[in-house]
Amino acid sequence: EKFGEAGGSVTVVPQEPEEQRGPVNSLSLADKIKGIATPFLRSLGLELFDVQISGHQLRVFIDKEAGVTIEDCGKLSRLLNPALDIADDLPYSYSLEVSSPGLNRPLRHEEDYVRFIGKKVKIKTCVKIMEQKVFIGRLDAFESGTVRMTTDGGNKCDIPFEQISKGCLEVDFPTETTREVKKTREVKTK
């Protein structure tokens, strides 16, 4: 599933019956929240990854090239919370949560695949490619609408972007080989 536009996406999970939410529909509410958050995001050098509304819980997911720190989340929360409190067009109060997309950050756009070349990824496809639909391995390139990767099994594969149903980063735990290489480098530098 691909989401939103390059500026972030909106996921709305209504938790209250329509008559309790009032006349404001959830999508326009999320757009208003994005509008309020945008100047703060720009001033902090952050980008909006996603906005999720679930009942009175508002989750704002942020990202940046070097990775999001807890300080980034705290700064945005301290700026955004009072701005949301005084916003006239929000129908009721929210509990705000600001966080990063996480270690298994979804890859939603072609730009994401370019940005994370060299990283470990997990890709699910709509149709079988090389007799499988799930690929885990290293992202080698993104060229002409095609993801090029080397699977953990050592196979090279090309996956057309339009055939990807879901993609995300995978946690890259060090293997014995990478630990041994690191030890060898440490010994050589001493």
Short mmCIF file of N, CA and C in Angstrom, two decimals:
data_model
loop_
_atom_site.label_atom_id
_atom_site.label_comp_id
_atom_site.label_asym_id
_atom_site.label_seq_id
_atom_site.Cartn_x
_atom_site.Cartn_y
_atom_site.Cartn_z
N GLU A 1 0.85 -1.18 0.00
CA GLU A 1 0.00 0.00 0.00
C GLU A 1 0.89 1.23 0.00
N LYS A 2 0.67 2.12 -0.93
CA LYS A 2 1.42 3.36 -0.99
C LYS A 2 0.55 4.45 -0.43
N PHE A 3 1.15 5.46 0.20
CA PHE A 3 0.40 6.46 0.91
C PHE A 3 0.74 7.85 0.44
N GLY A 4 -0.25 8.74 0.48
CA GLY A 4 -0.10 10.18 0.41
C GLY A 4 0.81 10.70 -0.67
N GLU A 5 1.23 11.93 -0.47
CA GLU A 5 2.12 12.60 -1.39
C GLU A 5 3.48 12.74 -0.73
N ALA A 6 4.44 13.26 -1.44
CA ALA A 6 5.81 13.35 -0.91
C ALA A 6 5.88 14.14 0.40
N GLY A 7 4.94 15.03 0.65
CA GLY A 7 4.95 15.84 1.86
C GLY A 7 4.41 15.13 3.08
N GLY A 8 4.14 13.86 3.01
CA GLY A 8 3.60 13.13 4.14
C GLY A 8 2.22 12.61 3.82
N SER A 9 1.77 11.67 4.60
CA SER A 9 0.48 11.07 4.33
C SER A 9 -0.43 11.22 5.52
N VAL A 10 -1.66 10.85 5.32
CA VAL A 10 -2.65 10.96 6.37
C VAL A 10 -3.34 9.63 6.52
N THR A 11 -3.38 9.10 7.73
CA THR A 11 -4.12 7.89 8.03
C THR A 11 -5.16 8.26 9.07
N VAL A 12 -6.41 8.03 8.76
CA VAL A 12 -7.48 8.39 9.67
C VAL A 12 -8.17 7.12 10.15
N VAL A 13 -8.24 6.96 11.47
CA VAL A 13 -8.91 5.82 12.07
C VAL A 13 -9.98 6.36 13.01
N PRO A 14 -11.20 6.61 12.52
CA PRO A 14 -12.23 7.18 13.39
C PRO A 14 -12.61 6.21 14.51
N GLN A 15 -12.76 6.73 15.70
CA GLN A 15 -13.10 5.91 16.85
C GLN A 15 -14.44 6.30 17.46
N GLU A 16 -15.02 7.41 17.00
CA GLU A 16 -16.27 7.88 17.57
C GLU A 16 -17.35 7.83 16.51
N PRO A 17 -18.61 7.62 16.91
CA PRO A 17 -19.69 7.67 15.93
C PRO A 17 -19.73 9.04 15.26
N GLU A 18 -20.22 9.09 14.03
CA GLU A 18 -20.26 10.32 13.24
C GLU A 18 -20.90 11.47 13.99
N GLU A 19 -22.02 11.24 14.68
CA GLU A 19 -22.71 12.33 15.34
C GLU A 19 -21.90 12.91 16.50
N GLN A 20 -20.97 12.16 17.09
CA GLN A 20 -20.16 12.67 18.19
C GLN A 20 -18.95 13.46 17.68
N ARG A 21 -18.54 13.19 16.46
CA ARG A 21 -17.36 13.88 15.92
C ARG A 21 -17.70 15.29 15.48
N GLY A 22 -18.93 15.55 15.20
CA GLY A 22 -19.30 16.89 14.76
C GLY A 22 -19.21 17.01 13.26
N PRO A 23 -19.36 18.22 12.74
CA PRO A 23 -19.45 18.44 11.30
C PRO A 23 -18.11 18.36 10.57
N VAL A 24 -16.98 18.38 11.27
CA VAL A 24 -15.68 18.38 10.61
C VAL A 24 -15.32 16.96 10.23
N ASN A 25 -15.08 16.70 8.94
CA ASN A 25 -14.69 15.34 8.59
C ASN A 25 -13.22 15.12 8.90
N SER A 26 -12.83 13.86 9.14
CA SER A 26 -11.49 13.55 9.64
C SER A 26 -10.39 13.91 8.67
N LEU A 27 -10.64 13.78 7.37
CA LEU A 27 -9.59 14.10 6.41
C LEU A 27 -9.27 15.59 6.43
N SER A 28 -10.28 16.44 6.48
CA SER A 28 -10.00 17.87 6.53
C SER A 28 -9.35 18.25 7.86
N LEU A 29 -9.69 17.53 8.92
CA LEU A 29 -9.06 17.76 10.21
C LEU A 29 -7.57 17.44 10.13
N ALA A 30 -7.22 16.33 9.51
CA ALA A 30 -5.81 15.97 9.36
C ALA A 30 -5.08 17.01 8.50
N ASP A 31 -5.75 17.50 7.47
CA ASP A 31 -5.14 18.53 6.63
C ASP A 31 -4.89 19.81 7.44
N LYS A 32 -5.82 20.16 8.32
CA LYS A 32 -5.64 21.34 9.17
C LYS A 32 -4.44 21.16 10.10
N ILE A 33 -4.32 19.97 10.65
CA ILE A 33 -3.20 19.68 11.55
C ILE A 33 -1.88 19.75 10.78
N LYS A 34 -1.86 19.23 9.56
CA LYS A 34 -0.65 19.33 8.72
C LYS A 34 -0.30 20.80 8.48
N GLY A 35 -1.33 21.62 8.21
CA GLY A 35 -1.10 23.04 7.98
C GLY A 35 -0.52 23.74 9.20
N ILE A 36 -1.01 23.39 10.37
CA ILE A 36 -0.50 23.99 11.61
C ILE A 36 0.93 23.54 11.87
N ALA A 37 1.24 22.28 11.58
CA ALA A 37 2.55 21.70 11.87
C ALA A 37 3.64 22.14 10.90
N THR A 38 3.29 22.43 9.65
CA THR A 38 4.28 22.69 8.60
C THR A 38 5.31 23.77 8.95
N PRO A 39 4.91 24.95 9.43
CA PRO A 39 5.95 25.96 9.75
C PRO A 39 6.93 25.50 10.83
N PHE A 40 6.45 24.76 11.80
CA PHE A 40 7.32 24.25 12.86
C PHE A 40 8.28 23.19 12.31
N LEU A 41 7.76 22.32 11.46
CA LEU A 41 8.60 21.29 10.84
C LEU A 41 9.73 21.94 10.05
N ARG A 42 9.39 22.93 9.24
CA ARG A 42 10.41 23.62 8.43
C ARG A 42 11.46 24.28 9.30
N SER A 43 11.02 24.94 10.38
CA SER A 43 11.97 25.66 11.24
C SER A 43 12.93 24.71 11.95
N LEU A 44 12.52 23.46 12.14
CA LEU A 44 13.36 22.47 12.81
C LEU A 44 14.11 21.57 11.84
N GLY A 45 13.92 21.79 10.53
CA GLY A 45 14.59 20.95 9.53
C GLY A 45 14.03 19.54 9.47
N LEU A 46 12.74 19.40 9.74
CA LEU A 46 12.08 18.09 9.76
C LEU A 46 11.09 17.99 8.61
N GLU A 47 10.72 16.77 8.29
CA GLU A 47 9.67 16.56 7.29
C GLU A 47 8.55 15.74 7.92
N LEU A 48 7.34 16.00 7.46
CA LEU A 48 6.19 15.26 7.94
C LEU A 48 6.14 13.92 7.24
N PHE A 49 6.07 12.85 8.01
CA PHE A 49 5.98 11.52 7.43
C PHE A 49 4.53 11.04 7.41
N ASP A 50 3.80 11.28 8.49
CA ASP A 50 2.43 10.79 8.57
C ASP A 50 1.70 11.51 9.70
N VAL A 51 0.38 11.61 9.57
CA VAL A 51 -0.50 12.09 10.63
C VAL A 51 -1.56 11.02 10.82
N GLN A 52 -1.75 10.55 12.04
CA GLN A 52 -2.78 9.56 12.34
C GLN A 52 -3.68 10.11 13.44
N ILE A 53 -4.99 9.98 13.20
CA ILE A 53 -5.97 10.42 14.18
C ILE A 53 -6.81 9.21 14.56
N SER A 54 -6.84 8.93 15.85
CA SER A 54 -7.62 7.81 16.35
C SER A 54 -8.35 8.29 17.61
N GLY A 55 -9.64 8.58 17.45
CA GLY A 55 -10.39 9.15 18.56
C GLY A 55 -9.80 10.50 18.93
N HIS A 56 -9.40 10.66 20.17
CA HIS A 56 -8.79 11.92 20.63
C HIS A 56 -7.26 11.81 20.65
N GLN A 57 -6.71 10.76 20.09
CA GLN A 57 -5.25 10.56 20.02
C GLN A 57 -4.75 11.05 18.66
N LEU A 58 -3.81 11.97 18.68
CA LEU A 58 -3.20 12.51 17.46
C LEU A 58 -1.74 12.10 17.45
N ARG A 59 -1.35 11.39 16.40
CA ARG A 59 0.05 10.97 16.25
C ARG A 59 0.64 11.67 15.03
N VAL A 60 1.76 12.33 15.25
CA VAL A 60 2.48 13.01 14.18
C VAL A 60 3.83 12.31 14.05
N PHE A 61 4.08 11.75 12.88
CA PHE A 61 5.34 11.06 12.62
C PHE A 61 6.23 11.97 11.78
N ILE A 62 7.47 12.15 12.24
CA ILE A 62 8.41 13.05 11.58
C ILE A 62 9.64 12.28 11.12
N ASP A 63 10.35 12.88 10.18
CA ASP A 63 11.57 12.25 9.66
C ASP A 63 12.55 13.34 9.26
N LYS A 64 13.80 12.95 9.11
CA LYS A 64 14.83 13.83 8.53
C LYS A 64 15.95 12.95 8.03
N GLU A 65 16.74 13.51 7.15
CA GLU A 65 17.79 12.75 6.46
C GLU A 65 18.71 12.02 7.44
N ALA A 66 19.15 12.68 8.48
CA ALA A 66 20.10 12.09 9.43
C ALA A 66 19.43 11.20 10.48
N GLY A 67 18.12 11.09 10.42
CA GLY A 67 17.39 10.32 11.42
C GLY A 67 16.85 11.21 12.52
N VAL A 68 15.73 10.81 13.08
CA VAL A 68 15.04 11.60 14.09
C VAL A 68 15.57 11.24 15.48
N THR A 69 15.79 12.27 16.29
CA THR A 69 16.22 12.06 17.68
C THR A 69 15.04 12.33 18.61
N ILE A 70 15.18 11.90 19.84
CA ILE A 70 14.15 12.19 20.83
C ILE A 70 14.04 13.69 21.07
N GLU A 71 15.16 14.40 20.91
CA GLU A 71 15.14 15.85 21.05
C GLU A 71 14.28 16.48 19.95
N ASP A 72 14.37 15.96 18.72
CA ASP A 72 13.53 16.46 17.62
C ASP A 72 12.05 16.30 17.96
N CYS A 73 11.70 15.14 18.48
CA CYS A 73 10.30 14.88 18.84
C CYS A 73 9.85 15.83 19.94
N GLY A 74 10.69 16.02 20.94
CA GLY A 74 10.36 16.91 22.05
C GLY A 74 10.19 18.35 21.60
N LYS A 75 11.11 18.82 20.73
CA LYS A 75 11.02 20.21 20.25
C LYS A 75 9.73 20.44 19.48
N LEU A 76 9.39 19.51 18.57
CA LEU A 76 8.17 19.69 17.80
C LEU A 76 6.94 19.62 18.71
N SER A 77 6.96 18.71 19.65
CA SER A 77 5.83 18.57 20.57
C SER A 77 5.62 19.86 21.37
N ARG A 78 6.72 20.45 21.86
CA ARG A 78 6.62 21.69 22.64
C ARG A 78 6.11 22.86 21.80
N LEU A 79 6.38 22.87 20.50
CA LEU A 79 5.89 23.93 19.62
C LEU A 79 4.46 23.66 19.14
N LEU A 80 4.19 22.41 18.79
CA LEU A 80 2.91 22.07 18.17
C LEU A 80 1.76 21.99 19.17
N ASN A 81 2.03 21.50 20.37
CA ASN A 81 0.96 21.32 21.35
C ASN A 81 0.23 22.62 21.66
N PRO A 82 0.94 23.72 22.01
CA PRO A 82 0.21 24.97 22.27
C PRO A 82 -0.51 25.51 21.03
N ALA A 83 0.08 25.31 19.85
CA ALA A 83 -0.56 25.78 18.62
C ALA A 83 -1.87 25.04 18.37
N LEU A 84 -1.90 23.75 18.67
CA LEU A 84 -3.13 22.97 18.52
C LEU A 84 -4.15 23.39 19.58
N ASP A 85 -3.66 23.71 20.78
CA ASP A 85 -4.56 24.12 21.87
C ASP A 85 -5.33 25.39 21.52
N ILE A 86 -4.70 26.32 20.79
CA ILE A 86 -5.37 27.59 20.49
C ILE A 86 -6.04 27.61 19.12
N ALA A 87 -5.87 26.54 18.33
CA ALA A 87 -6.48 26.49 17.00
C ALA A 87 -8.01 26.49 17.13
N ASP A 88 -8.64 27.44 16.48
CA ASP A 88 -10.10 27.58 16.57
C ASP A 88 -10.87 26.51 15.80
N ASP A 89 -10.28 25.99 14.74
CA ASP A 89 -11.05 25.12 13.87
C ASP A 89 -10.90 23.62 14.19
N LEU A 90 -10.31 23.28 15.34
CA LEU A 90 -10.26 21.88 15.76
C LEU A 90 -11.47 21.62 16.66
N PRO A 91 -12.25 20.58 16.37
CA PRO A 91 -13.52 20.38 17.06
C PRO A 91 -13.41 19.98 18.53
N TYR A 92 -12.30 19.39 18.94
CA TYR A 92 -12.11 19.01 20.33
C TYR A 92 -10.63 18.81 20.61
N SER A 93 -10.27 18.65 21.87
CA SER A 93 -8.86 18.55 22.24
C SER A 93 -8.31 17.16 21.92
N TYR A 94 -6.99 17.10 21.77
CA TYR A 94 -6.30 15.87 21.40
C TYR A 94 -5.13 15.61 22.33
N SER A 95 -4.79 14.37 22.46
CA SER A 95 -3.56 13.98 23.13
C SER A 95 -2.53 13.81 22.02
N LEU A 96 -1.47 14.60 22.06
CA LEU A 96 -0.47 14.63 20.99
C LEU A 96 0.69 13.68 21.28
N GLU A 97 1.06 12.93 20.26
CA GLU A 97 2.24 12.06 20.32
C GLU A 97 3.07 12.35 19.08
N VAL A 98 4.36 12.66 19.26
CA VAL A 98 5.26 12.92 18.15
C VAL A 98 6.34 11.86 18.17
N SER A 99 6.56 11.20 17.03
CA SER A 99 7.59 10.16 16.98
C SER A 99 8.14 10.01 15.57
N SER A 100 9.14 9.16 15.45
CA SER A 100 9.73 8.84 14.15
C SER A 100 8.94 7.69 13.53
N PRO A 101 9.17 7.41 12.25
CA PRO A 101 8.49 6.26 11.64
C PRO A 101 8.99 4.91 12.18
N GLY A 102 10.09 4.92 12.92
CA GLY A 102 10.60 3.70 13.54
C GLY A 102 11.70 3.02 12.74
N LEU A 103 12.25 1.97 13.33
CA LEU A 103 13.35 1.24 12.69
C LEU A 103 12.92 0.58 11.39
N ASN A 104 11.68 0.13 11.32
CA ASN A 104 11.17 -0.51 10.12
C ASN A 104 10.34 0.49 9.30
N ARG A 105 10.93 1.66 9.08
CA ARG A 105 10.28 2.76 8.37
C ARG A 105 9.73 2.29 7.04
N PRO A 106 8.44 2.56 6.78
CA PRO A 106 7.89 2.21 5.47
C PRO A 106 8.56 3.00 4.35
N LEU A 107 8.69 2.36 3.20
CA LEU A 107 9.20 3.01 1.98
C LEU A 107 7.99 3.17 1.07
N ARG A 108 7.57 4.41 0.84
CA ARG A 108 6.32 4.66 0.14
C ARG A 108 6.49 5.25 -1.25
N HIS A 109 7.56 5.96 -1.47
CA HIS A 109 7.74 6.70 -2.71
C HIS A 109 9.06 6.29 -3.37
N GLU A 110 9.17 6.57 -4.66
CA GLU A 110 10.41 6.27 -5.37
C GLU A 110 11.60 6.93 -4.69
N GLU A 111 11.40 8.16 -4.19
CA GLU A 111 12.47 8.90 -3.52
C GLU A 111 13.00 8.16 -2.29
N ASP A 112 12.12 7.42 -1.62
CA ASP A 112 12.55 6.65 -0.45
C ASP A 112 13.55 5.57 -0.85
N TYR A 113 13.30 4.92 -1.99
CA TYR A 113 14.20 3.86 -2.44
C TYR A 113 15.55 4.43 -2.85
N VAL A 114 15.56 5.63 -3.40
CA VAL A 114 16.83 6.29 -3.73
C VAL A 114 17.55 6.68 -2.45
N ARG A 115 16.83 7.24 -1.51
CA ARG A 115 17.41 7.73 -0.25
C ARG A 115 18.08 6.61 0.56
N PHE A 116 17.51 5.41 0.50
CA PHE A 116 18.00 4.34 1.36
C PHE A 116 18.82 3.28 0.62
N ILE A 117 19.43 3.66 -0.49
CA ILE A 117 20.34 2.74 -1.19
C ILE A 117 21.45 2.34 -0.22
N GLY A 118 21.76 1.04 -0.19
CA GLY A 118 22.78 0.52 0.71
C GLY A 118 22.20 -0.05 2.00
N LYS A 119 20.93 0.23 2.26
CA LYS A 119 20.28 -0.25 3.50
C LYS A 119 19.59 -1.59 3.26
N LYS A 120 19.35 -2.28 4.36
CA LYS A 120 18.61 -3.54 4.31
C LYS A 120 17.12 -3.23 4.24
N VAL A 121 16.40 -3.91 3.33
CA VAL A 121 14.99 -3.65 3.12
C VAL A 121 14.20 -4.96 3.02
N LYS A 122 12.91 -4.84 3.23
CA LYS A 122 11.98 -5.94 2.99
C LYS A 122 10.93 -5.42 2.02
N ILE A 123 10.75 -6.13 0.93
CA ILE A 123 9.81 -5.72 -0.11
C ILE A 123 8.82 -6.85 -0.37
N LYS A 124 7.53 -6.49 -0.39
CA LYS A 124 6.48 -7.43 -0.77
C LYS A 124 5.93 -6.96 -2.11
N THR A 125 5.71 -7.92 -3.02
CA THR A 125 5.22 -7.57 -4.34
C THR A 125 3.77 -8.05 -4.54
N CYS A 126 3.11 -7.45 -5.52
CA CYS A 126 1.73 -7.81 -5.86
C CYS A 126 1.67 -9.15 -6.59
N VAL A 127 2.69 -9.42 -7.36
CA VAL A 127 2.77 -10.67 -8.14
C VAL A 127 4.10 -11.34 -7.86
N LYS A 128 4.17 -12.62 -8.17
CA LYS A 128 5.43 -13.33 -7.96
C LYS A 128 6.49 -12.85 -8.94
N ILE A 129 7.68 -12.66 -8.41
CA ILE A 129 8.86 -12.34 -9.20
C ILE A 129 9.92 -13.34 -8.75
N MET A 130 10.51 -14.04 -9.68
CA MET A 130 11.48 -15.10 -9.34
C MET A 130 10.84 -16.10 -8.36
N GLU A 131 9.57 -16.43 -8.61
CA GLU A 131 8.82 -17.42 -7.83
C GLU A 131 8.59 -17.05 -6.37
N GLN A 132 8.65 -15.76 -6.05
CA GLN A 132 8.37 -15.34 -4.67
C GLN A 132 7.76 -13.95 -4.65
N LYS A 133 7.16 -13.60 -3.50
CA LYS A 133 6.53 -12.30 -3.35
C LYS A 133 7.18 -11.47 -2.23
N VAL A 134 8.09 -12.05 -1.46
CA VAL A 134 8.74 -11.34 -0.36
C VAL A 134 10.25 -11.41 -0.57
N PHE A 135 10.88 -10.24 -0.50
CA PHE A 135 12.32 -10.14 -0.71
C PHE A 135 12.94 -9.38 0.45
N ILE A 136 13.99 -9.93 1.03
CA ILE A 136 14.73 -9.26 2.09
C ILE A 136 16.20 -9.23 1.67
N GLY A 137 16.79 -8.05 1.72
CA GLY A 137 18.19 -7.93 1.33
C GLY A 137 18.63 -6.49 1.25
N ARG A 138 19.73 -6.26 0.58
CA ARG A 138 20.37 -4.95 0.48
C ARG A 138 19.87 -4.23 -0.77
N LEU A 139 19.46 -2.97 -0.60
CA LEU A 139 19.00 -2.15 -1.70
C LEU A 139 20.23 -1.63 -2.45
N ASP A 140 20.39 -2.05 -3.70
CA ASP A 140 21.57 -1.69 -4.48
C ASP A 140 21.39 -0.41 -5.29
N ALA A 141 20.20 -0.23 -5.86
CA ALA A 141 19.98 0.94 -6.73
C ALA A 141 18.49 1.10 -6.99
N PHE A 142 18.15 2.28 -7.49
CA PHE A 142 16.81 2.52 -8.01
C PHE A 142 17.00 3.25 -9.32
N GLU A 143 16.68 2.57 -10.42
CA GLU A 143 16.90 3.13 -11.75
C GLU A 143 15.70 2.86 -12.64
N SER A 144 15.27 3.87 -13.35
CA SER A 144 14.19 3.75 -14.33
C SER A 144 12.97 3.04 -13.77
N GLY A 145 12.55 3.40 -12.57
CA GLY A 145 11.37 2.81 -11.97
C GLY A 145 11.54 1.38 -11.48
N THR A 146 12.80 0.96 -11.31
CA THR A 146 13.08 -0.41 -10.88
C THR A 146 13.99 -0.42 -9.66
N VAL A 147 13.58 -1.21 -8.66
CA VAL A 147 14.40 -1.42 -7.47
C VAL A 147 15.36 -2.56 -7.77
N ARG A 148 16.64 -2.31 -7.58
CA ARG A 148 17.65 -3.37 -7.75
C ARG A 148 18.17 -3.72 -6.36
N MET A 149 18.16 -5.02 -6.04
CA MET A 149 18.61 -5.43 -4.71
C MET A 149 19.32 -6.76 -4.77
N THR A 150 20.08 -7.02 -3.72
CA THR A 150 20.72 -8.32 -3.52
C THR A 150 20.08 -8.92 -2.29
N THR A 151 19.44 -10.08 -2.46
CA THR A 151 18.75 -10.71 -1.33
C THR A 151 19.75 -11.27 -0.34
N ASP A 152 19.27 -11.56 0.86
CA ASP A 152 20.14 -12.16 1.88
C ASP A 152 20.74 -13.48 1.40
N GLY A 153 20.08 -14.12 0.45
CA GLY A 153 20.61 -15.36 -0.13
C GLY A 153 21.63 -15.13 -1.22
N GLY A 154 21.91 -13.86 -1.55
CA GLY A 154 22.93 -13.54 -2.55
C GLY A 154 22.39 -13.39 -3.96
N ASN A 155 21.09 -13.51 -4.15
CA ASN A 155 20.50 -13.37 -5.49
C ASN A 155 20.29 -11.90 -5.83
N LYS A 156 20.62 -11.54 -7.05
CA LYS A 156 20.36 -10.20 -7.56
C LYS A 156 18.96 -10.21 -8.17
N CYS A 157 18.17 -9.17 -7.87
CA CYS A 157 16.85 -9.12 -8.48
C CYS A 157 16.45 -7.68 -8.77
N ASP A 158 15.62 -7.55 -9.79
CA ASP A 158 15.07 -6.26 -10.20
C ASP A 158 13.57 -6.33 -9.96
N ILE A 159 13.04 -5.34 -9.24
CA ILE A 159 11.62 -5.31 -8.92
C ILE A 159 11.04 -4.00 -9.42
N PRO A 160 10.10 -4.08 -10.38
CA PRO A 160 9.46 -2.84 -10.85
C PRO A 160 8.71 -2.17 -9.71
N PHE A 161 8.87 -0.85 -9.57
CA PHE A 161 8.25 -0.11 -8.48
C PHE A 161 6.74 -0.32 -8.45
N GLU A 162 6.11 -0.35 -9.61
CA GLU A 162 4.64 -0.50 -9.65
C GLU A 162 4.18 -1.88 -9.18
N GLN A 163 5.09 -2.83 -9.04
CA GLN A 163 4.74 -4.17 -8.54
C GLN A 163 4.92 -4.30 -7.03
N ILE A 164 5.41 -3.25 -6.38
CA ILE A 164 5.64 -3.29 -4.93
C ILE A 164 4.35 -2.96 -4.20
N SER A 165 3.90 -3.89 -3.35
CA SER A 165 2.71 -3.61 -2.54
C SER A 165 3.09 -3.00 -1.20
N LYS A 166 4.29 -3.32 -0.72
CA LYS A 166 4.75 -2.78 0.56
C LYS A 166 6.27 -2.90 0.63
N GLY A 167 6.90 -1.86 1.14
CA GLY A 167 8.34 -1.88 1.34
C GLY A 167 8.67 -1.20 2.65
N CYS A 168 9.71 -1.69 3.31
CA CYS A 168 10.14 -1.04 4.55
C CYS A 168 11.61 -1.35 4.81
N LEU A 169 12.22 -0.51 5.65
CA LEU A 169 13.58 -0.78 6.09
C LEU A 169 13.54 -1.97 7.04
N GLU A 170 14.60 -2.70 7.09
CA GLU A 170 14.75 -3.81 8.02
C GLU A 170 15.90 -3.49 8.96
N VAL A 171 15.79 -3.93 10.19
CA VAL A 171 16.89 -3.75 11.13
C VAL A 171 18.05 -4.60 10.64
N ASP A 172 19.22 -4.00 10.59
CA ASP A 172 20.40 -4.68 10.07
C ASP A 172 21.33 -5.05 11.23
N PHE A 173 21.06 -6.22 11.82
CA PHE A 173 21.89 -6.68 12.93
C PHE A 173 23.24 -7.15 12.41
N PRO A 174 24.32 -6.81 13.11
CA PRO A 174 25.64 -7.26 12.67
C PRO A 174 25.74 -8.78 12.69
N THR A 175 26.37 -9.32 11.67
CA THR A 175 26.60 -10.76 11.60
C THR A 175 27.99 -11.06 12.14
N GLU A 176 28.31 -12.31 12.29
CA GLU A 176 29.66 -12.69 12.75
C GLU A 176 30.72 -12.12 11.81
N THR A 177 30.44 -12.16 10.51
CA THR A 177 31.40 -11.65 9.54
C THR A 177 31.65 -10.16 9.75
N THR A 178 30.59 -9.37 9.94
CA THR A 178 30.80 -7.93 10.12
C THR A 178 31.48 -7.65 11.45
N ARG A 179 31.22 -8.46 12.47
CA ARG A 179 31.91 -8.28 13.76
C ARG A 179 33.39 -8.57 13.61
N GLU A 180 33.72 -9.64 12.87
CA GLU A 180 35.13 -10.00 12.68
C GLU A 180 35.86 -8.94 11.86
N VAL A 181 35.20 -8.39 10.83
CA VAL A 181 35.81 -7.32 10.03
C VAL A 181 36.08 -6.11 10.90
N LYS A 182 35.12 -5.77 11.77
CA LYS A 182 35.28 -4.62 12.66
C LYS A 182 36.44 -4.85 13.61
N LYS A 183 36.55 -6.06 14.18
CA LYS A 183 37.67 -6.37 15.09
C LYS A 183 38.99 -6.26 14.34
N THR A 184 39.05 -6.75 13.10
CA THR A 184 40.27 -6.69 12.31
C THR A 184 40.66 -5.24 12.07
N ARG A 185 39.68 -4.38 11.76
CA ARG A 185 39.96 -2.95 11.55
C ARG A 185 40.47 -2.31 12.84
N GLU A 186 39.88 -2.67 13.97
CA GLU A 186 40.30 -2.09 15.25
C GLU A 186 41.72 -2.49 15.58
N VAL A 187 42.12 -3.74 15.30
CA VAL A 187 43.47 -4.21 15.58
C VAL A 187 44.47 -3.47 14.69
N LYS A 188 44.11 -3.27 13.39
CA LYS A 188 45.01 -2.61 12.45
C LYS A 188 45.22 -1.14 12.80
N THR A 189 44.22 -0.50 13.41
CA THR A 189 44.35 0.92 13.73
C THR A 189 45.09 1.17 15.04
N LYS A 190 45.30 0.14 15.83
CA LYS A 190 45.99 0.32 17.13
C LYS A 190 47.50 0.32 16.97
#
